[in-house]
Amino acid sequence: MSPMMEQYLEIKAAHPGLLLFYRMGDFYELFFEDAEIASRTLGIVLTKRGKHQALDIPMCGVPVERSEDYLHRLIEAGHRVAVCEQIEDPAAARARGNKSVVRRAVVRLVTPGTLTEDTLLDAKTNNYLLAIARSRGSAGTDRIGLAWIDISTAEFIVTECASGELAATLSRINPNEVIVTDALYGDPELGPVLRGLPAVTPLTRDLFDSATAERRLCDYFAVATMDGLSAMSRLEATAAAAAVSYIDRTQVGKRPPLQPPAREAQGTTMAIDPATRANLELTRTLAGERRGSLLDAIDCTVTAAGSRLLAQRLAAPLTDSAAIGHRLDAIAAFMDDGARREAIRGTLRSAPDLSRALARLSVGRGGPRDLAALRDGIVAADTALAQLPGLGEPPAEIAAIIAALRRPSRDLAQELSRALADALPLVKRDGGFIRDGYEAALDESRALRDTSRLVVAAMQARYAEQTGVKGLKIRHNNMLGYFVEVTAQHGERLLGKPLNATFIHRQTLLGQVRFTTAELGEIEAKIANAGDRALALELEIFERLSALSTAASDDLRAAAHGFALLDVTTALARLAVDDHYVRPEVDASLGFAIEAGRHPVVEQALKRDGQPFIANACDLSPLTTAGEGRVGAGQIWLITGPNMAGKSTFLRQNALIALMAQIGSFVPAARARIGIVDRLFSRVGAADDLARGRSTFMVEMVETAVILNQASERSLVILDEIGRGTATFDGLSIAWASIEHLHEHNRCRALFATHYHELTALSAKLPRLFNATVRVKEWHGDVVFLHEVLPGSADRSYGIQVAKLAGLPQPVIARAKSVLAKLEAKDRGQTARALADDLPLFAVPARAAAEPAPPSPADQLIAAVQALHPDEMSPREALEALYALKAKLPKA
Ligand code: ADP
Ligand code: MG
C-alpha cells in the first residue's frame, strides 16, 4: 500500500459515517465508497487510482474553488462531510525524503446543523442543531431535555418537555440536524419520531454524559461555573453540553462564540402539534411549498434576519397577554406615519446580515465583505436611530430597539471605514482590500511592487529595441515566473550571437520561444518579495480588524436583533395597513368573538384575481345565560353546507386569526376579542399520510384521539369533516360521539364542519352547540356559492349540483337525481331529530348500523358475476350465463 493510501485510510477510519474530502493540490479527492456516493449524488465522473487489496480504487474529485457548491448538494442530500486539508507545504514533505507524504488533517466536519457559509445557508430560516437528552422516569413519565443552537447567529436555547410532547416541540423548532444517543435512536417509542426527521445523527453516550455536562459547558464558555450565565435543569444542561461538544467536534477546535443558553420557560407558548402546523399551512403548504403558506402571506420583512424572527414568532405564539400587548403597541406606533415607516424599511433593506457575518469572522471563515457588513450595519443603525424619534413616548419594545441599536461602538465602524477599500474581493486570500493610506508599511510594499512592475514595462520596451523584435513581450506565469517571449520566427535571432549573451533560453513552444535574463531574475525576486510582504501585511490587518470586531460581538448581536425586531414590527404594520387588519383584544378570558373575519391567505389570492372575500363573524364565547351548570366554557359551532361553500376556509380563518393575535400581529377582521388559547388543534378528515404507511382513516382517528385526550377548556379545536374516511354510519357515529365528548369533557371552544346534517339535531341536547351554515342559492338548477356563514343548518348537500359544475356527464347527473329522490323519500320516516332523542349522551347508536340498504342493480350484477365459475362451465353454459347477465341489466 502506498504511504498516501495508508494516511488516507487512517484519517477515514477516524471519521466513520462521513464522506472524506481529501485535499490533493487543487482538488478534494474522494475514494472507495465515498467516491461512488459523490459521483452518484453530484453527477461527476468516477475514475480510479491505484489498487487496494488487488482491486481498483474508485476515485472522484471536486475542484477546491467550487467545493462549496458541491458541499451544498451533498449536505442537501443528507450526507455529512469531513474536510481534510494539507497542513504543510508539499516542498517540506519532499525535503523529508522521497517517500514522505504531505501532512494532512481534518479541519472541519460539515454537517447540516453546523453551517456558517452564506452559500450553504438559507438566509430566511434559522439553521438549528438540536440535541436531545432523556431522563427515564417510571412508566410514561420520561422527561426530555432539548438544546438548540444556530451557530450562524449564536442563538442558544434550552428547554424541557414530557416525552409525549417531543414531536410537537421538534416541529415547532424545526431543526436542521438532530443529535441523540444511539439508545434513543433505537428506542421503540421515540425512535420512530426521530427517524422521521430529515437529519438525525446518533452518537455515543459520552457526549450525553450528565456527570461531565457542566464541566464541558464551562470549558466552552471559559467560565468557572455556569451559574452566572444561565439557569438550567440538569437535563437541559446535558443536552446543552452535547450540543456544544458536537460543535467543538465539527469545528475542530475553533469555537464559534455563542450566547449563553437561554431557557425557554414551559407553557409560555401556544402548543401546536405537527399535524395542526401542517394542516393550517403555517410555514409550508400541504404540497410543501413556502408560497401559499401563512408565513408567505404575512411576511413583508425586508431583511433575512427579520424573516427569521417572524418565522420564529409564528412557530411559537405567546400565551401571555401582556407580552402580546407589547408587540401590538410597537406595531400600532408605526400604523399612522407611512412615510416614516417606509423610510425605516428602506434603511433596513440596505442593512447587511450582521449576525451571520460575525459568525463567519469568529470561526476564521470570514472575508473582507464580512468586515464591510459590520461597518455598514453600524452606519445603518445610526440612520435608523435618526428616523425613529417623533413617536412620542416610545412603547417598551421600540425603546428596546433604540437601546440595542445604540450599543455597537461607532469607533469600530470608523476604523473599518478607514481600513477597507471601496471595492472588495470576495476572499481575503489575494489581498487588495485595504485602502491605500491606511497603513504606511503596506503602502510602501505596494509601491515597491508597483514600481517594479513599471520597471518591467520599461525593460520590455528596451529589450524590444535592443533585439529589433517589436512583438517581444515580458510575461509571467507560475511555473517560469517572469520571462521574455518572442514568436518562433524571431526565436533564432535571440538564440544566436550576440543576443544569446543576454537572453538565456528557457522553453520552446509550438509558436513561441521563451527566455530569461539575469536582470529579469533580480527584478522578479524584488517584485515577489514586495508582493508577498504586501499580502502578509494585509492579512495581518485583516486579523486585527477581525479580532476587534469579534471582541465587540455582544453589542453587534444586540444591534442585529434590534434590526430584526424593527423589521418585523414595521413589516407587520405595513401588512396591517395594506390589508386592513385591526388590533386584536387579547385577554385571559375564554372569549372568542370575531367580527367580519377573513382568511389572510385566501383573501390575498382572491385579491390577485380581483375577487372579493366575504367576511364572516364567529362567536365561541361562553354563553351569558346560565343553564345546567355548563356556563363558563366556550361554544362549539357545527357548520353544515355543501362542498365548496367555504366551510374549511371559515374554520381555518378563525384558527389563523387566533394564532396571529397571539404572535402579536394585527388580524384580518373588523374586530377580534380572543381569550388566550393554550393549544390549537386542527384536523381534516381523510388526510393522506401514505409516506408513513398508515391508512388515511387510521390517521384521521389517531389525530382525533389526540384532541379528545388533550384539549383543555382553553384550547381551540378545528375539526373539518372528521369521519369522512369510513362508511357513512360509522363516520356519523364517530362524529356524533366526538362532539358530545368535546362538549361535555373537553369543554373547549371548537368549530366542527360536517356534511352529516343529522348532527345538527344534537344542538337540541347540547346547550353550547350552535348550528351555522354556509349560504348557497339555487338558480336554474345550479348552485351559487355566497360564502356567507349564518345561523341555521343546511337541509341538503347540493352534491349533485357540485358534481354538475365539475363536469360529470349529463346522464350520470340525471340518474343521480332520481336515485337521490328515491332515497330521500324512503328516509323521511325516521328523522335525525328522532335519533337524537332516542340516544342518551354517549350511548352507542346500535340501530343505525343495522339497517342495510336494498342492493342496487349494479350490486346485483356484481353478485351474479361473482357466482360464476368459468372453469366448471361448458361453452353452452357460459353462453347462457352471458344472456342471463344481460337480462339483469336495468331497462334503459
Ligand atoms: P368547503 O370546505 O365548504 O368545501 P372551501 O372552504 O374549501 O369549501 O372553499 C371553497 C372555495 O370557495 C375556496 O377555495 C375559496 O376560493 C372560496 N371561498 C371560500 N370562502 C370564501 C369567502 N368567505 N369569500 C370568498 N370566497 C370564498
Ligand atoms: Mg372543506
PDB file of N, CA and C in Angstrom, residues 129 131-133 147 149 156 179-181 203-226 229 232 234-249 255-256 258 261:
ATOM      1  N   LEU A 129     -28.974  23.292  15.107  1.00  0.00           N
ATOM      2  CA  LEU A 129     -28.520  21.986  15.560  1.00  0.00           C
ATOM      3  C   LEU A 129     -29.239  21.743  16.878  1.00  0.00           C
ATOM      4  N   ALA A 131     -29.918  19.091  20.219  1.00  0.00           N
ATOM      5  CA  ALA A 131     -29.532  17.893  20.963  1.00  0.00           C
ATOM      6  C   ALA A 131     -30.665  17.483  21.888  1.00  0.00           C
ATOM      7  N   ILE A 132     -30.878  16.176  21.970  1.00  0.00           N
ATOM      8  CA  ILE A 132     -31.956  15.652  22.811  1.00  0.00           C
ATOM      9  C   ILE A 132     -31.366  14.748  23.888  1.00  0.00           C
ATOM     10  N   ALA A 133     -31.712  15.005  25.135  1.00  0.00           N
ATOM     11  CA  ALA A 133     -31.303  14.116  26.226  1.00  0.00           C
ATOM     12  C   ALA A 133     -32.557  13.642  26.947  1.00  0.00           C
ATOM     13  N   ALA A 147     -31.713  21.159  23.597  1.00  0.00           N
ATOM     14  CA  ALA A 147     -30.874  22.345  23.457  1.00  0.00           C
ATOM     15  C   ALA A 147     -30.689  22.568  21.981  1.00  0.00           C
ATOM     16  N   ILE A 149     -29.060  25.247  18.848  1.00  0.00           N
ATOM     17  CA  ILE A 149     -28.070  26.289  18.597  1.00  0.00           C
ATOM     18  C   ILE A 149     -28.058  26.617  17.105  1.00  0.00           C
ATOM     19  N   PHE A 156     -28.814  30.290  21.277  1.00  0.00           N
ATOM     20  CA  PHE A 156     -28.620  29.051  22.046  1.00  0.00           C
ATOM     21  C   PHE A 156     -29.776  28.965  23.042  1.00  0.00           C
ATOM     22  N   ILE A 179     -29.083  15.644  17.126  1.00  0.00           N
ATOM     23  CA  ILE A 179     -28.173  14.628  17.645  1.00  0.00           C
ATOM     24  C   ILE A 179     -28.793  13.960  18.878  1.00  0.00           C
ATOM     25  N   VAL A 180     -28.670  12.654  18.933  1.00  0.00           N
ATOM     26  CA  VAL A 180     -29.228  11.860  20.025  1.00  0.00           C
ATOM     27  C   VAL A 180     -28.259  10.725  20.337  1.00  0.00           C
ATOM     28  N   THR A 181     -28.502  10.037  21.432  1.00  0.00           N
ATOM     29  CA  THR A 181     -27.700   8.845  21.726  1.00  0.00           C
ATOM     30  C   THR A 181     -28.181   7.705  20.839  1.00  0.00           C
ATOM     31  N   LEU A 203     -25.187   9.379  18.221  1.00  0.00           N
ATOM     32  CA  LEU A 203     -23.814   9.481  18.711  1.00  0.00           C
ATOM     33  C   LEU A 203     -23.644   8.636  19.964  1.00  0.00           C
ATOM     34  N   THR A 204     -22.380   8.441  20.323  1.00  0.00           N
ATOM     35  CA  THR A 204     -22.121   7.617  21.510  1.00  0.00           C
ATOM     36  C   THR A 204     -22.506   8.361  22.777  1.00  0.00           C
ATOM     37  N   ARG A 205     -22.635   7.587  23.852  1.00  0.00           N
ATOM     38  CA  ARG A 205     -23.137   8.095  25.121  1.00  0.00           C
ATOM     39  C   ARG A 205     -22.328   9.254  25.714  1.00  0.00           C
ATOM     40  N   ASP A 206     -20.986   9.211  25.507  1.00  0.00           N
ATOM     41  CA  ASP A 206     -20.140  10.149  26.254  1.00  0.00           C
ATOM     42  C   ASP A 206     -20.527  11.614  26.022  1.00  0.00           C
ATOM     43  N   LEU A 207     -21.031  11.920  24.804  1.00  0.00           N
ATOM     44  CA  LEU A 207     -21.429  13.296  24.543  1.00  0.00           C
ATOM     45  C   LEU A 207     -22.624  13.703  25.403  1.00  0.00           C
ATOM     46  N   PHE A 208     -23.388  12.716  25.836  1.00  0.00           N
ATOM     47  CA  PHE A 208     -24.614  12.985  26.588  1.00  0.00           C
ATOM     48  C   PHE A 208     -24.452  12.629  28.064  1.00  0.00           C
ATOM     49  N   ASP A 209     -23.195  12.628  28.522  1.00  0.00           N
ATOM     50  CA  ASP A 209     -22.939  12.243  29.898  1.00  0.00           C
ATOM     51  C   ASP A 209     -23.290  13.401  30.822  1.00  0.00           C
ATOM     52  N   SER A 210     -24.256  13.193  31.705  1.00  0.00           N
ATOM     53  CA  SER A 210     -24.706  14.303  32.540  1.00  0.00           C
ATOM     54  C   SER A 210     -23.664  14.667  33.602  1.00  0.00           C
ATOM     55  N   ALA A 211     -22.828  13.711  33.964  1.00  0.00           N
ATOM     56  CA  ALA A 211     -21.840  13.992  35.012  1.00  0.00           C
ATOM     57  C   ALA A 211     -20.805  15.017  34.548  1.00  0.00           C
ATOM     58  N   THR A 212     -20.490  14.997  33.260  1.00  0.00           N
ATOM     59  CA  THR A 212     -19.456  15.922  32.779  1.00  0.00           C
ATOM     60  C   THR A 212     -20.058  17.131  32.063  1.00  0.00           C
ATOM     61  N   ALA A 213     -21.388  17.214  32.033  1.00  0.00           N
ATOM     62  CA  ALA A 213     -22.045  18.252  31.242  1.00  0.00           C
ATOM     63  C   ALA A 213     -21.621  19.655  31.673  1.00  0.00           C
ATOM     64  N   GLU A 214     -21.746  19.911  32.940  1.00  0.00           N
ATOM     65  CA  GLU A 214     -21.439  21.250  33.455  1.00  0.00           C
ATOM     66  C   GLU A 214     -19.989  21.637  33.123  1.00  0.00           C
ATOM     67  N   ARG A 215     -19.084  20.664  33.322  1.00  0.00           N
ATOM     68  CA  ARG A 215     -17.674  20.957  33.054  1.00  0.00           C
ATOM     69  C   ARG A 215     -17.457  21.307  31.583  1.00  0.00           C
ATOM     70  N   ARG A 216     -18.090  20.557  30.693  1.00  0.00           N
ATOM     71  CA  ARG A 216     -17.906  20.814  29.267  1.00  0.00           C
ATOM     72  C   ARG A 216     -18.471  22.177  28.872  1.00  0.00           C
ATOM     73  N   LEU A 217     -19.600  22.543  29.475  1.00  0.00           N
ATOM     74  CA  LEU A 217     -20.182  23.854  29.177  1.00  0.00           C
ATOM     75  C   LEU A 217     -19.278  24.977  29.675  1.00  0.00           C
ATOM     76  N   CYS A 218     -18.789  24.810  30.915  1.00  0.00           N
ATOM     77  CA  CYS A 218     -17.889  25.824  31.479  1.00  0.00           C
ATOM     78  C   CYS A 218     -16.659  25.989  30.593  1.00  0.00           C
ATOM     79  N   ASP A 219     -16.165  24.863  30.134  1.00  0.00           N
ATOM     80  CA  ASP A 219     -14.999  24.864  29.285  1.00  0.00           C
ATOM     81  C   ASP A 219     -15.279  25.655  27.996  1.00  0.00           C
ATOM     82  N   TYR A 220     -16.436  25.404  27.404  1.00  0.00           N
ATOM     83  CA  TYR A 220     -16.759  26.096  26.152  1.00  0.00           C
ATOM     84  C   TYR A 220     -16.867  27.595  26.376  1.00  0.00           C
ATOM     85  N   PHE A 221     -17.542  27.986  27.435  1.00  0.00           N
ATOM     86  CA  PHE A 221     -17.741  29.415  27.674  1.00  0.00           C
ATOM     87  C   PHE A 221     -16.590  30.036  28.452  1.00  0.00           C
ATOM     88  N   ALA A 222     -15.571  29.228  28.758  1.00  0.00           N
ATOM     89  CA  ALA A 222     -14.409  29.700  29.502  1.00  0.00           C
ATOM     90  C   ALA A 222     -14.805  30.410  30.791  1.00  0.00           C
ATOM     91  N   VAL A 223     -15.633  29.741  31.576  1.00  0.00           N
ATOM     92  CA  VAL A 223     -16.018  30.282  32.881  1.00  0.00           C
ATOM     93  C   VAL A 223     -15.829  29.185  33.914  1.00  0.00           C
ATOM     94  N   ALA A 224     -15.830  29.575  35.197  1.00  0.00           N
ATOM     95  CA  ALA A 224     -15.625  28.589  36.246  1.00  0.00           C
ATOM     96  C   ALA A 224     -16.924  27.883  36.601  1.00  0.00           C
ATOM     97  N   THR A 225     -18.031  28.589  36.456  1.00  0.00           N
ATOM     98  CA  THR A 225     -19.321  27.968  36.729  1.00  0.00           C
ATOM     99  C   THR A 225     -20.376  28.566  35.814  1.00  0.00           C
ATOM    100  N   MET A 226     -21.352  27.747  35.454  1.00  0.00           N
ATOM    101  CA  MET A 226     -22.399  28.227  34.543  1.00  0.00           C
ATOM    102  C   MET A 226     -23.453  29.045  35.292  1.00  0.00           C
ATOM    103  N   LEU A 229     -24.178  32.462  34.147  1.00  0.00           N
ATOM    104  CA  LEU A 229     -24.569  32.637  32.750  1.00  0.00           C
ATOM    105  C   LEU A 229     -26.008  32.243  32.501  1.00  0.00           C
ATOM    106  N   MET A 232     -30.201  26.343  34.343  1.00  0.00           N
ATOM    107  CA  MET A 232     -30.667  25.208  33.552  1.00  0.00           C
ATOM    108  C   MET A 232     -30.945  24.037  34.473  1.00  0.00           C
ATOM    109  N   ARG A 234     -30.684  19.956  35.172  1.00  0.00           N
ATOM    110  CA  ARG A 234     -29.610  19.031  34.851  1.00  0.00           C
ATOM    111  C   ARG A 234     -29.803  18.423  33.458  1.00  0.00           C
ATOM    112  N   LEU A 235     -31.063  18.154  33.146  1.00  0.00           N
ATOM    113  CA  LEU A 235     -31.370  17.536  31.862  1.00  0.00           C
ATOM    114  C   LEU A 235     -31.102  18.512  30.702  1.00  0.00           C
ATOM    115  N   GLU A 236     -31.468  19.752  30.908  1.00  0.00           N
ATOM    116  CA  GLU A 236     -31.197  20.770  29.889  1.00  0.00           C
ATOM    117  C   GLU A 236     -29.688  20.944  29.707  1.00  0.00           C
ATOM    118  N   ALA A 237     -28.965  20.949  30.837  1.00  0.00           N
ATOM    119  CA  ALA A 237     -27.510  21.106  30.767  1.00  0.00           C
ATOM    120  C   ALA A 237     -26.888  19.939  30.005  1.00  0.00           C
ATOM    121  N   THR A 238     -27.434  18.755  30.188  1.00  0.00           N
ATOM    122  CA  THR A 238     -26.909  17.589  29.484  1.00  0.00           C
ATOM    123  C   THR A 238     -27.064  17.757  27.975  1.00  0.00           C
ATOM    124  N   ALA A 239     -28.253  18.194  27.559  1.00  0.00           N
ATOM    125  CA  ALA A 239     -28.475  18.418  26.130  1.00  0.00           C
ATOM    126  C   ALA A 239     -27.584  19.546  25.621  1.00  0.00           C
ATOM    127  N   ALA A 240     -27.472  20.613  26.425  1.00  0.00           N
ATOM    128  CA  ALA A 240     -26.658  21.769  26.026  1.00  0.00           C
ATOM    129  C   ALA A 240     -25.197  21.348  25.854  1.00  0.00           C
ATOM    130  N   ALA A 241     -24.706  20.529  26.784  1.00  0.00           N
ATOM    131  CA  ALA A 241     -23.312  20.091  26.711  1.00  0.00           C
ATOM    132  C   ALA A 241     -23.092  19.214  25.478  1.00  0.00           C
ATOM    133  N   ALA A 242     -24.070  18.376  25.181  1.00  0.00           N
ATOM    134  CA  ALA A 242     -23.945  17.537  23.984  1.00  0.00           C
ATOM    135  C   ALA A 242     -23.835  18.419  22.748  1.00  0.00           C
ATOM    136  N   ALA A 243     -24.668  19.457  22.702  1.00  0.00           N
ATOM    137  CA  ALA A 243     -24.671  20.341  21.525  1.00  0.00           C
ATOM    138  C   ALA A 243     -23.325  21.049  21.372  1.00  0.00           C
ATOM    139  N   VAL A 244     -22.791  21.620  22.466  1.00  0.00           N
ATOM    140  CA  VAL A 244     -21.518  22.335  22.310  1.00  0.00           C
ATOM    141  C   VAL A 244     -20.367  21.365  22.038  1.00  0.00           C
ATOM    142  N   SER A 245     -20.418  20.182  22.615  1.00  0.00           N
ATOM    143  CA  SER A 245     -19.353  19.213  22.345  1.00  0.00           C
ATOM    144  C   SER A 245     -19.358  18.817  20.866  1.00  0.00           C
ATOM    145  N   TYR A 246     -20.569  18.687  20.330  1.00  0.00           N
ATOM    146  CA  TYR A 246     -20.670  18.322  18.914  1.00  0.00           C
ATOM    147  C   TYR A 246     -20.141  19.456  18.042  1.00  0.00           C
ATOM    148  N   ILE A 247     -20.452  20.684  18.423  1.00  0.00           N
ATOM    149  CA  ILE A 247     -19.941  21.830  17.659  1.00  0.00           C
ATOM    150  C   ILE A 247     -18.421  21.859  17.725  1.00  0.00           C
ATOM    151  N   ASP A 248     -17.898  21.654  18.919  1.00  0.00           N
ATOM    152  CA  ASP A 248     -16.448  21.573  19.092  1.00  0.00           C
ATOM    153  C   ASP A 248     -15.856  20.547  18.137  1.00  0.00           C
ATOM    154  N   ARG A 249     -16.506  19.413  18.079  1.00  0.00           N
ATOM    155  CA  ARG A 249     -16.011  18.323  17.250  1.00  0.00           C
ATOM    156  C   ARG A 249     -16.074  18.688  15.771  1.00  0.00           C
ATOM    157  N   ARG A 255     -13.916  27.659  18.155  1.00  0.00           N
ATOM    158  CA  ARG A 255     -15.175  27.730  18.883  1.00  0.00           C
ATOM    159  C   ARG A 255     -15.973  28.956  18.491  1.00  0.00           C
ATOM    160  N   PRO A 256     -17.021  28.777  17.721  1.00  0.00           N
ATOM    161  CA  PRO A 256     -17.838  29.945  17.405  1.00  0.00           C
ATOM    162  C   PRO A 256     -18.452  30.484  18.698  1.00  0.00           C
ATOM    163  N   LEU A 258     -21.009  31.748  21.293  1.00  0.00           N
ATOM    164  CA  LEU A 258     -22.449  31.515  21.421  1.00  0.00           C
ATOM    165  C   LEU A 258     -22.970  32.373  22.555  1.00  0.00           C
ATOM    166  N   PRO A 261     -26.819  29.888  27.103  1.00  0.00           N
ATOM    167  CA  PRO A 261     -28.116  29.250  26.833  1.00  0.00           C
ATOM    168  C   PRO A 261     -29.270  29.995  27.496  1.00  0.00           C
TER     169      PRO A 261
END
